[in-house]
């Protein structure tokens, strides 16, 4: 496990690098002569992502920023940096190849097949930018909502209203991600057919590269959808006063797994649990939602026997 301080530093580092790459791309695109609308619009997407990353840096400087230190935050920024590297490589190729021409995008009109491929790459990058921006927004806003909801000084009605609003937002975002995923999968199917039927070697290679990029866009969409689902679950648990969540517990080959309240104090009587997705195979045994009475009894037996640990 990464130490909190080191983890914070790593997030700050990759976020700072991401902001630098945004500024570089923004300037590079702005310097291109006769840039088409499709590429020019990326400047707007880059401009929209930068303040989200700046907000992340600001939040990381707060003393209570530990709530933000999740793999979701780091993963989204790392994935943006990966998308940037891919797109910058394509942009560098276009610029080098266009030095033969009077303007940067002369080849766009002269070679339709390559032009369509380039436009597809641009659209994929725009889609990935939007996914990463949305992922960070969801992670940051949900962290803020949950922090407020845990404050004892805020009355229940206000907390319920805030949590309800966040659930509605997350459901809308998840529905949008689902629609976008359907469109991406449709594009992948159509592109696969085009690759199969394409006879021109160069065009086929371009289409295969575009297929890989769209698959990466699908991965970014799935990352965003997963973030929405996890944020929705956390919001629901806080709303329902569930303080402990246990899921995906498995036992097999005659093993035993225990999940729930184990070796707890009397305060555990007030803890609500959500235990789900349990699985046993091969004669295995699972004990779920252990009772407080059993725990107290086990503690007494352990003290009498001098045992200092739990053996399953």
XYZ file of C-alpha atoms in Angstrom, residues 59-302:
244
model
C -8.045 20.081 -2.956
C -4.886 18.048 -2.446
C -3.435 20.949 -0.465
C -6.285 20.755 2.051
C -5.688 18.972 5.343
C -8.726 16.723 4.813
C -7.716 15.819 1.255
C -7.185 12.162 2.202
C -10.772 11.497 1.181
C -9.723 12.265 -2.382
C -6.787 9.889 -2.467
C -8.344 7.086 -4.444
C -7.230 5.026 -7.408
C -10.034 6.700 -9.359
C -8.399 10.114 -9.087
C -4.929 8.890 -9.939
C -6.170 6.541 -12.654
C -8.138 9.249 -14.453
C -5.157 11.605 -14.596
C -2.782 8.829 -15.667
C -5.201 7.791 -18.403
C -5.408 11.367 -19.647
C -1.611 11.488 -19.881
C -1.719 8.262 -21.905
C -4.356 9.698 -24.238
C -2.289 12.865 -24.622
C 0.804 10.870 -25.605
C -1.144 8.945 -28.252
C -2.734 12.057 -29.713
C 0.492 14.082 -29.652
C 2.224 11.320 -31.604
C -0.498 11.488 -34.277
C -0.379 15.295 -34.335
C 3.412 15.297 -34.758
C 3.038 12.863 -37.658
C 0.472 15.096 -39.379
C 2.633 18.185 -38.941
C 5.758 16.478 -40.316
C 3.852 15.034 -43.251
C 2.237 18.376 -44.059
C 5.501 20.270 -44.534
C 5.323 19.439 -48.243
C 2.106 21.402 -48.578
C 1.301 25.061 -48.562
C -1.066 24.755 -45.605
C -1.281 22.183 -42.840
C -4.556 20.618 -43.908
C -4.118 20.512 -47.693
C -3.905 16.725 -47.455
C -7.226 16.671 -45.622
C -8.984 17.560 -48.876
C -6.547 15.794 -51.221
C -6.689 12.400 -49.582
C -10.173 11.661 -48.316
C -9.419 8.292 -46.763
C -6.568 9.591 -44.620
C -8.639 12.649 -43.767
C -11.496 10.519 -42.453
C -9.026 8.563 -40.355
C -7.542 11.753 -38.894
C -10.990 13.083 -38.066
C -11.803 9.783 -36.352
C -8.651 10.085 -34.227
C -9.611 13.622 -33.252
C -13.134 12.549 -32.275
C -11.757 9.680 -30.169
C -9.430 12.034 -28.320
C -12.309 14.433 -27.680
C -14.351 11.563 -26.278
C -11.553 10.486 -23.970
C -11.021 14.054 -22.768
C -14.694 14.286 -21.873
C -14.617 10.951 -20.024
C -11.628 11.932 -17.907
C -13.077 15.353 -17.118
C -16.374 13.750 -16.085
C -14.589 11.090 -14.018
C -12.645 13.691 -12.056
C -15.712 15.880 -11.594
C -17.704 12.939 -10.228
C -14.923 11.835 -7.895
C -14.296 15.347 -6.554
C -17.943 16.345 -6.159
C -18.913 13.060 -4.487
C -15.995 13.350 -2.068
C -17.227 16.828 -1.106
C -20.816 15.620 -0.711
C -19.826 12.689 1.500
C -17.596 14.905 3.624
C -20.513 17.263 4.252
C -22.900 14.364 4.938
C -20.628 13.052 7.693
C -20.641 16.341 9.595
C -22.704 16.058 12.762
C -23.446 19.786 12.816
C -25.624 19.558 9.693
C -29.257 18.574 10.208
C -30.601 15.360 8.729
C -32.993 17.055 6.296
C -30.160 19.036 4.705
C -27.952 15.941 4.455
C -30.765 13.936 2.860
C -31.380 16.667 0.309
C -27.685 16.872 -0.621
C -27.351 13.096 -0.915
C -30.541 12.805 -2.949
C -29.295 15.461 -5.372
C -25.992 13.645 -5.764
C -27.743 10.335 -6.470
C -29.860 11.975 -9.173
C -26.745 13.529 -10.752
C -24.869 10.227 -10.691
C -27.783 8.357 -12.254
C -27.932 10.907 -15.084
C -24.205 10.658 -15.677
C -24.315 6.861 -15.657
C -27.186 6.896 -18.179
C -25.157 9.215 -20.414
C -22.155 6.908 -20.146
C -24.366 3.962 -21.110
C -25.567 5.772 -24.228
C -22.026 6.701 -25.182
C -20.895 3.108 -24.692
C -23.600 1.885 -27.071
C -22.388 4.376 -29.700
C -18.765 3.304 -29.209
C -19.627 -0.377 -29.591
C -21.568 0.419 -32.764
C -18.519 2.244 -34.158
C -16.289 -0.709 -33.330
C -18.600 -3.081 -35.182
C -18.788 -0.868 -38.262
C -15.036 -0.320 -38.289
C -14.368 -4.050 -38.015
C -16.462 -4.580 -41.158
C -14.615 -1.789 -42.962
C -11.239 -3.319 -42.070
C -12.366 -6.712 -43.345
C -13.511 -5.256 -46.677
C -10.659 -2.764 -47.182
C -8.201 -3.704 -49.954
C -5.883 -0.692 -49.813
C -2.955 -1.605 -47.515
C -2.327 1.917 -46.184
C -6.008 2.552 -45.525
C -6.341 -0.798 -43.779
C -3.430 0.012 -41.474
C -4.969 3.389 -40.668
C -8.319 1.794 -39.902
C -6.686 -0.810 -37.660
C -4.921 1.933 -35.727
C -8.198 3.818 -35.403
C -9.825 0.625 -34.112
C -7.218 0.424 -31.343
C -7.856 4.048 -30.421
C -11.624 3.507 -30.245
C -11.015 0.495 -27.993
C -9.068 2.814 -25.699
C -11.998 5.218 -25.794
C -14.243 2.331 -24.727
C -11.898 1.644 -21.806
C -12.078 5.292 -20.702
C -15.865 5.161 -20.925
C -15.953 2.012 -18.791
C -13.663 3.704 -16.257
C -16.103 6.614 -16.079
C -19.105 4.283 -15.725
C -17.382 2.371 -12.927
C -16.655 5.652 -11.141
C -20.346 6.590 -11.348
C -21.402 3.202 -9.983
C -18.949 3.324 -7.074
C -19.850 6.917 -6.224
C -23.555 6.010 -6.369
C -23.037 3.061 -4.017
C -21.095 5.196 -1.528
C -23.773 7.885 -1.655
C -26.557 5.341 -1.085
C -24.685 3.753 1.808
C -24.187 7.094 3.552
C -27.847 7.962 2.922
C -28.931 4.636 4.435
C -26.473 5.072 7.343
C -24.453 2.037 6.233
C -20.922 2.414 7.564
C -19.407 -0.898 6.528
C -19.610 -2.479 3.087
C -18.354 -5.985 2.337
C -18.665 -7.487 -1.132
C -17.124 -10.104 -3.409
C -16.204 -12.475 -0.563
C -15.280 -15.961 -1.786
C -14.297 -19.273 -0.219
C -13.425 -22.558 -1.911
C -11.682 -25.922 -1.467
C -13.006 -26.530 2.051
C -11.732 -23.158 3.266
C -13.596 -20.909 5.667
C -14.224 -17.195 5.336
C -15.633 -14.882 7.997
C -17.035 -11.482 7.067
C -18.771 -8.968 9.259
C -18.249 -7.659 12.785
C -15.303 -9.546 14.244
C -13.727 -8.880 17.636
C -15.586 -5.586 18.016
C -16.467 -3.375 20.948
C -19.963 -2.544 22.165
C -20.061 0.430 19.790
C -20.463 -2.052 16.936
C -24.110 -2.436 17.887
C -24.781 0.804 15.964
C -22.905 -0.162 12.800
C -25.008 -0.916 9.717
C -23.532 -3.336 7.216
C -24.044 -4.111 3.557
C -22.729 -7.585 2.706
C -23.257 -8.802 -0.856
C -21.871 -10.916 -3.702
C -20.742 -13.839 -1.538
C -19.703 -17.151 -3.069
C -18.760 -20.572 -1.696
C -17.492 -23.634 -3.563
C -16.175 -27.100 -2.816
C -17.601 -27.517 0.650
C -16.337 -24.122 1.818
C -18.019 -22.330 4.715
C -18.828 -18.649 5.069
C -20.022 -16.931 8.205
C -21.620 -13.572 7.430
C -22.943 -10.776 9.618
C -21.528 -12.230 12.836
C -23.659 -11.387 15.827
C -22.387 -9.161 18.600
C -23.322 -11.837 21.131
C -21.093 -14.381 19.348
C -18.282 -11.852 19.217
C -18.471 -11.107 22.934
C -18.552 -14.830 23.695
C -15.522 -15.413 21.474
C -13.642 -12.587 23.185
C -14.286 -14.137 26.596
C -13.130 -17.573 25.408
C -10.022 -16.085 23.870
